[in-house]
Amino acid sequence: MEVCISPKKVGEVEIGDGSAMAAANYTKQTGLLVKGTDHLIKLNEVKNSLNHLLNGTARVKGTTRKQGQFYTLNESDTKIANETLDYINKALDYVTPKG
């Protein structure tokens, strides 16, 4: 687990806990991308996907027999999706002061 949450370095700069949220915050502060990725865009894409899941408008993709059907989340998955969405919204709204 430590590998998942340890700070990441871009050049000589340490970026928070290594999460996409920390990378988005870094980009908001500096205007620089982390590892060539705009994590602000990435977080907004995840946010949109979670909203579709929670609203029941996300369809199963791929070649399974359930392709085209809507996803249905159980109570536990709904709770996790809501918590993740809250965390992402806070990250998108938050900017750590420089200095």
Tab-separated table of N, CA and C in Angstrom:
chain	number	residue	atom	x	y	z
A	1	MET	N	0.818	-1.192	0.000
A	1	MET	CA	0.000	0.000	0.000
A	1	MET	C	0.861	1.254	0.000
A	2	GLU	N	1.998	1.219	0.637
A	2	GLU	CA	2.881	2.380	0.693
A	2	GLU	C	3.263	2.848	-0.705
A	3	VAL	N	3.450	1.905	-1.617
A	3	VAL	CA	3.805	2.248	-2.988
A	3	VAL	C	2.699	3.084	-3.624
A	4	CYS	N	1.450	2.803	-3.293
A	4	CYS	CA	0.312	3.512	-3.879
A	4	CYS	C	0.175	4.938	-3.371
A	5	ILE	N	0.593	5.205	-2.152
A	5	ILE	CA	0.339	6.526	-1.578
A	5	ILE	C	1.598	7.330	-1.307
A	6	SER	N	2.756	6.802	-1.676
A	6	SER	CA	3.981	7.540	-1.409
A	6	SER	C	4.088	8.730	-2.362
A	7	PRO	N	4.724	9.826	-1.907
A	7	PRO	CA	4.869	10.999	-2.760
A	7	PRO	C	5.598	10.662	-4.054
A	8	LYS	N	5.179	11.292	-5.135
A	8	LYS	CA	5.804	11.085	-6.435
A	8	LYS	C	6.670	12.300	-6.747
A	9	LYS	N	7.716	12.084	-7.523
A	9	LYS	CA	8.587	13.182	-7.907
A	9	LYS	C	8.487	13.420	-9.402
A	10	VAL	N	8.428	14.688	-9.765
A	10	VAL	CA	8.514	15.108	-11.156
A	10	VAL	C	9.750	15.978	-11.202
A	11	GLY	N	10.800	15.486	-11.847
A	11	GLY	CA	12.084	16.166	-11.747
A	11	GLY	C	12.519	16.082	-10.298
A	12	GLU	N	12.698	17.202	-9.669
A	12	GLU	CA	13.080	17.236	-8.253
A	12	GLU	C	11.927	17.691	-7.368
A	13	VAL	N	10.735	17.790	-7.925
A	13	VAL	CA	9.586	18.278	-7.168
A	13	VAL	C	8.773	17.106	-6.653
A	14	GLU	N	8.490	17.089	-5.350
A	14	GLU	CA	7.666	16.040	-4.752
A	14	GLU	C	6.209	16.481	-4.824
A	15	ILE	N	5.349	15.589	-5.332
A	15	ILE	CA	3.939	15.917	-5.535
A	15	ILE	C	3.089	15.164	-4.522
A	16	GLY	N	2.673	15.813	-3.468
A	16	GLY	CA	1.722	15.276	-2.498
A	16	GLY	C	1.843	13.800	-2.206
A	17	ASP	N	0.696	13.116	-2.228
A	17	ASP	CA	0.660	11.694	-1.897
A	17	ASP	C	0.709	10.804	-3.129
A	18	GLY	N	0.926	11.401	-4.308
A	18	GLY	CA	1.010	10.610	-5.524
A	18	GLY	C	-0.330	10.365	-6.183
A	19	SER	N	-1.414	10.919	-5.629
A	19	SER	CA	-2.740	10.700	-6.195
A	19	SER	C	-2.983	11.627	-7.379
A	20	ALA	N	-3.998	11.291	-8.163
A	20	ALA	CA	-4.405	12.170	-9.263
A	20	ALA	C	-4.855	13.519	-8.715
A	21	MET	N	-5.437	13.510	-7.513
A	21	MET	CA	-5.882	14.749	-6.904
A	21	MET	C	-4.687	15.654	-6.583
A	22	ALA	N	-3.621	15.076	-6.066
A	22	ALA	CA	-2.419	15.852	-5.766
A	22	ALA	C	-1.790	16.373	-7.054
A	23	ALA	N	-1.792	15.559	-8.090
A	23	ALA	CA	-1.239	15.981	-9.380
A	23	ALA	C	-2.070	17.116	-9.967
A	24	ALA	N	-3.392	17.048	-9.839
A	24	ALA	CA	-4.263	18.117	-10.330
A	24	ALA	C	-3.979	19.414	-9.575
A	25	ASN	N	-3.783	19.312	-8.279
A	25	ASN	CA	-3.472	20.485	-7.467
A	25	ASN	C	-2.153	21.112	-7.916
A	26	TYR	N	-1.168	20.281	-8.200
A	26	TYR	CA	0.131	20.758	-8.680
A	26	TYR	C	-0.039	21.514	-10.003
A	27	THR	N	-0.844	20.959	-10.903
A	27	THR	CA	-1.081	21.600	-12.193
A	27	THR	C	-1.805	22.928	-12.007
A	28	LYS	N	-2.778	22.974	-11.082
A	28	LYS	CA	-3.493	24.223	-10.829
A	28	LYS	C	-2.546	25.295	-10.304
A	29	GLN	N	-1.598	24.893	-9.476
A	29	GLN	CA	-0.660	25.851	-8.882
A	29	GLN	C	0.377	26.343	-9.868
A	30	THR	N	0.887	25.426	-10.698
A	30	THR	CA	2.056	25.737	-11.513
A	30	THR	C	1.774	25.883	-13.003
A	31	GLY	N	0.653	25.307	-13.452
A	31	GLY	CA	0.379	25.281	-14.888
A	31	GLY	C	1.135	24.178	-15.608
A	32	LEU	N	1.916	23.391	-14.858
A	32	LEU	CA	2.715	22.309	-15.452
A	32	LEU	C	1.994	20.975	-15.333
A	33	LEU	N	2.144	20.137	-16.353
A	33	LEU	CA	1.562	18.804	-16.323
A	33	LEU	C	2.451	17.871	-15.519
A	34	VAL	N	1.863	16.834	-14.958
A	34	VAL	CA	2.601	15.812	-14.229
A	34	VAL	C	2.688	14.588	-15.126
A	35	LYS	N	3.910	14.195	-15.455
A	35	LYS	CA	4.161	13.060	-16.345
A	35	LYS	C	3.397	13.194	-17.662
A	36	GLY	N	3.306	14.425	-18.169
A	36	GLY	CA	2.684	14.674	-19.458
A	36	GLY	C	1.174	14.556	-19.491
A	37	THR	N	0.537	14.431	-18.332
A	37	THR	CA	-0.908	14.239	-18.260
A	37	THR	C	-1.560	15.405	-17.538
A	38	ASP	N	-2.666	15.880	-18.097
A	38	ASP	CA	-3.437	16.916	-17.416
A	38	ASP	C	-4.420	16.224	-16.481
A	39	HIS	N	-4.075	16.151	-15.227
A	39	HIS	CA	-4.887	15.439	-14.244
A	39	HIS	C	-6.192	16.173	-13.937
A	40	LEU	N	-6.272	17.462	-14.257
A	40	LEU	CA	-7.542	18.174	-14.122
A	40	LEU	C	-8.562	17.596	-15.094
A	41	ILE	N	-8.117	17.329	-16.324
A	41	ILE	CA	-8.999	16.704	-17.319
A	41	ILE	C	-9.351	15.290	-16.878
A	42	LYS	N	-8.330	14.559	-16.418
A	42	LYS	CA	-8.547	13.174	-15.979
A	42	LYS	C	-9.583	13.115	-14.852
A	43	LEU	N	-9.459	14.002	-13.861
A	43	LEU	CA	-10.406	14.003	-12.743
A	43	LEU	C	-11.816	14.364	-13.201
A	44	ASN	N	-11.926	15.316	-14.130
A	44	ASN	CA	-13.247	15.664	-14.645
A	44	ASN	C	-13.873	14.500	-15.413
A	45	GLU	N	-13.061	13.731	-16.123
A	45	GLU	CA	-13.567	12.548	-16.826
A	45	GLU	C	-14.066	11.499	-15.832
A	46	VAL	N	-13.305	11.274	-14.772
A	46	VAL	CA	-13.720	10.315	-13.739
A	46	VAL	C	-14.990	10.814	-13.048
A	47	LYS	N	-15.044	12.119	-12.788
A	47	LYS	CA	-16.224	12.719	-12.163
A	47	LYS	C	-17.458	12.475	-13.029
A	48	ASN	N	-17.342	12.707	-14.329
A	48	ASN	CA	-18.465	12.474	-15.240
A	48	ASN	C	-18.883	11.010	-15.258
A	49	SER	N	-17.915	10.117	-15.265
A	49	SER	CA	-18.217	8.679	-15.257
A	49	SER	C	-18.936	8.266	-13.977
A	50	LEU	N	-18.461	8.773	-12.841
A	50	LEU	CA	-19.116	8.458	-11.568
A	50	LEU	C	-20.543	9.007	-11.528
A	51	ASN	N	-20.734	10.206	-12.059
A	51	ASN	CA	-22.085	10.765	-12.110
A	51	ASN	C	-23.003	9.888	-12.960
A	52	HIS	N	-22.507	9.389	-14.089
A	52	HIS	CA	-23.310	8.489	-14.931
A	52	HIS	C	-23.652	7.203	-14.181
A	53	LEU	N	-22.675	6.657	-13.468
A	53	LEU	CA	-22.939	5.444	-12.681
A	53	LEU	C	-24.002	5.695	-11.620
A	54	LEU	N	-23.862	6.807	-10.905
A	54	LEU	CA	-24.794	7.115	-9.819
A	54	LEU	C	-26.188	7.460	-10.329
A	55	ASN	N	-26.260	8.032	-11.525
A	55	ASN	CA	-27.555	8.400	-12.105
A	55	ASN	C	-28.201	7.258	-12.884
A	56	GLY	N	-27.487	6.134	-12.998
A	56	GLY	CA	-28.032	4.993	-13.731
A	56	GLY	C	-28.009	5.155	-15.237
A	57	THR	N	-27.121	6.048	-15.734
A	57	THR	CA	-27.049	6.281	-17.182
A	57	THR	C	-25.769	5.751	-17.814
A	58	ALA	N	-25.015	4.944	-17.074
A	58	ALA	CA	-23.788	4.351	-17.614
A	58	ALA	C	-24.117	2.986	-18.194
A	59	ARG	N	-23.722	2.780	-19.437
A	59	ARG	CA	-23.999	1.508	-20.111
A	59	ARG	C	-22.762	0.616	-20.111
A	60	VAL	N	-22.997	-0.678	-20.072
A	60	VAL	CA	-21.928	-1.669	-20.149
A	60	VAL	C	-21.371	-1.636	-21.562
A	61	LYS	N	-20.041	-1.528	-21.673
A	61	LYS	CA	-19.374	-1.536	-22.982
A	61	LYS	C	-18.639	-2.854	-23.156
A	62	GLY	N	-18.204	-3.117	-24.356
A	62	GLY	CA	-17.405	-4.300	-24.620
A	62	GLY	C	-18.200	-5.363	-25.339
A	63	THR	N	-17.776	-6.597	-25.167
A	63	THR	CA	-18.372	-7.695	-25.925
A	63	THR	C	-19.106	-8.695	-25.038
A	64	THR	N	-19.431	-8.294	-23.828
A	64	THR	CA	-20.152	-9.202	-22.941
A	64	THR	C	-21.612	-9.283	-23.356
A	65	ARG	N	-22.304	-10.274	-22.870
A	65	ARG	CA	-23.721	-10.407	-23.205
A	65	ARG	C	-24.558	-9.291	-22.592
A	66	LYS	N	-23.982	-8.559	-21.631
A	66	LYS	CA	-24.693	-7.452	-20.994
A	66	LYS	C	-24.423	-6.120	-21.693
A	67	GLN	N	-23.665	-6.155	-22.792
A	67	GLN	CA	-23.319	-4.928	-23.500
A	67	GLN	C	-24.578	-4.117	-23.816
A	68	GLY	N	-24.531	-2.815	-23.551
A	68	GLY	CA	-25.653	-1.938	-23.830
A	68	GLY	C	-26.621	-1.787	-22.669
A	69	GLN	N	-26.566	-2.692	-21.700
A	69	GLN	CA	-27.423	-2.574	-20.525
A	69	GLN	C	-26.843	-1.520	-19.582
A	70	PHE	N	-27.683	-0.999	-18.717
A	70	PHE	CA	-27.229	0.000	-17.753
A	70	PHE	C	-26.633	-0.684	-16.530
A	71	TYR	N	-25.562	-0.065	-16.000
A	71	TYR	CA	-24.986	-0.548	-14.745
A	71	TYR	C	-25.944	-0.266	-13.603
A	72	THR	N	-25.983	-1.167	-12.653
A	72	THR	CA	-26.738	-0.956	-11.422
A	72	THR	C	-25.770	-1.148	-10.261
A	73	LEU	N	-25.641	-0.123	-9.424
A	73	LEU	CA	-24.737	-0.204	-8.281
A	73	LEU	C	-25.492	-0.689	-7.051
A	74	ASN	N	-24.830	-1.551	-6.281
A	74	ASN	CA	-25.425	-1.945	-5.006
A	74	ASN	C	-25.150	-0.846	-3.977
A	75	GLU	N	-25.665	-1.018	-2.786
A	75	GLU	CA	-25.547	0.008	-1.741
A	75	GLU	C	-24.094	0.329	-1.406
A	76	SER	N	-23.270	-0.694	-1.296
A	76	SER	CA	-21.867	-0.499	-0.959
A	76	SER	C	-21.132	0.261	-2.070
A	77	ASP	N	-21.363	-0.130	-3.331
A	77	ASP	CA	-20.725	0.547	-4.456
A	77	ASP	C	-21.198	1.991	-4.580
A	78	THR	N	-22.472	2.227	-4.304
A	78	THR	CA	-23.011	3.580	-4.347
A	78	THR	C	-22.326	4.459	-3.306
A	79	LYS	N	-22.132	3.917	-2.115
A	79	LYS	CA	-21.458	4.664	-1.046
A	79	LYS	C	-20.021	5.007	-1.461
A	80	ILE	N	-19.312	4.029	-2.014
A	80	ILE	CA	-17.929	4.257	-2.445
A	80	ILE	C	-17.880	5.283	-3.576
A	81	ALA	N	-18.794	5.171	-4.527
A	81	ALA	CA	-18.832	6.120	-5.647
A	81	ALA	C	-19.110	7.537	-5.150
A	82	ASN	N	-20.033	7.679	-4.212
A	82	ASN	CA	-20.338	9.008	-3.654
A	82	ASN	C	-19.153	9.587	-2.891
A	83	GLU	N	-18.482	8.759	-2.106
A	83	GLU	CA	-17.315	9.223	-1.352
A	83	GLU	C	-16.194	9.643	-2.299
A	84	THR	N	-15.991	8.859	-3.349
A	84	THR	CA	-14.957	9.180	-4.330
A	84	THR	C	-15.302	10.475	-5.054
A	85	LEU	N	-16.565	10.635	-5.409
A	85	LEU	CA	-17.012	11.852	-6.079
A	85	LEU	C	-16.816	13.072	-5.186
A	86	ASP	N	-17.118	12.944	-3.916
A	86	ASP	CA	-16.891	14.044	-2.969
A	86	ASP	C	-15.406	14.402	-2.897
A	87	TYR	N	-14.562	13.387	-2.852
A	87	TYR	CA	-13.110	13.586	-2.777
A	87	TYR	C	-12.612	14.300	-4.036
A	88	ILE	N	-13.110	13.885	-5.197
A	88	ILE	CA	-12.713	14.512	-6.462
A	88	ILE	C	-13.197	15.960	-6.513
A	89	ASN	N	-14.441	16.200	-6.114
A	89	ASN	CA	-14.971	17.569	-6.124
A	89	ASN	C	-14.145	18.482	-5.229
A	90	LYS	N	-13.764	17.994	-4.070
A	90	LYS	CA	-12.925	18.794	-3.170
A	90	LYS	C	-11.565	19.059	-3.802
A	91	ALA	N	-11.010	18.060	-4.465
A	91	ALA	CA	-9.705	18.227	-5.111
A	91	ALA	C	-9.785	19.238	-6.252
A	92	LEU	N	-10.869	19.206	-7.017
A	92	LEU	CA	-11.016	20.139	-8.129
A	92	LEU	C	-11.245	21.571	-7.645
A	93	ASP	N	-11.853	21.725	-6.476
A	93	ASP	CA	-12.121	23.053	-5.925
A	93	ASP	C	-10.944	23.609	-5.128
A	94	TYR	N	-10.040	22.743	-4.711
A	94	TYR	CA	-8.980	23.104	-3.766
A	94	TYR	C	-7.702	23.516	-4.480
A	95	VAL	N	-7.116	24.566	-4.025
A	95	VAL	CA	-5.784	24.960	-4.487
A	95	VAL	C	-4.972	25.324	-3.259
A	96	THR	N	-3.852	24.628	-3.066
A	96	THR	CA	-2.967	24.932	-1.948
A	96	THR	C	-2.259	26.257	-2.225
A	97	PRO	N	-2.244	27.164	-1.261
A	97	PRO	CA	-1.540	28.433	-1.461
A	97	PRO	C	-0.057	28.188	-1.718
A	98	LYS	N	0.522	28.974	-2.631
A	98	LYS	CA	1.961	28.869	-2.901
A	98	LYS	C	2.747	29.463	-1.756
A	99	GLY	N	3.975	28.921	-1.594
A	99	GLY	CA	4.899	29.495	-0.621
A	99	GLY	C	4.657	28.955	0.710
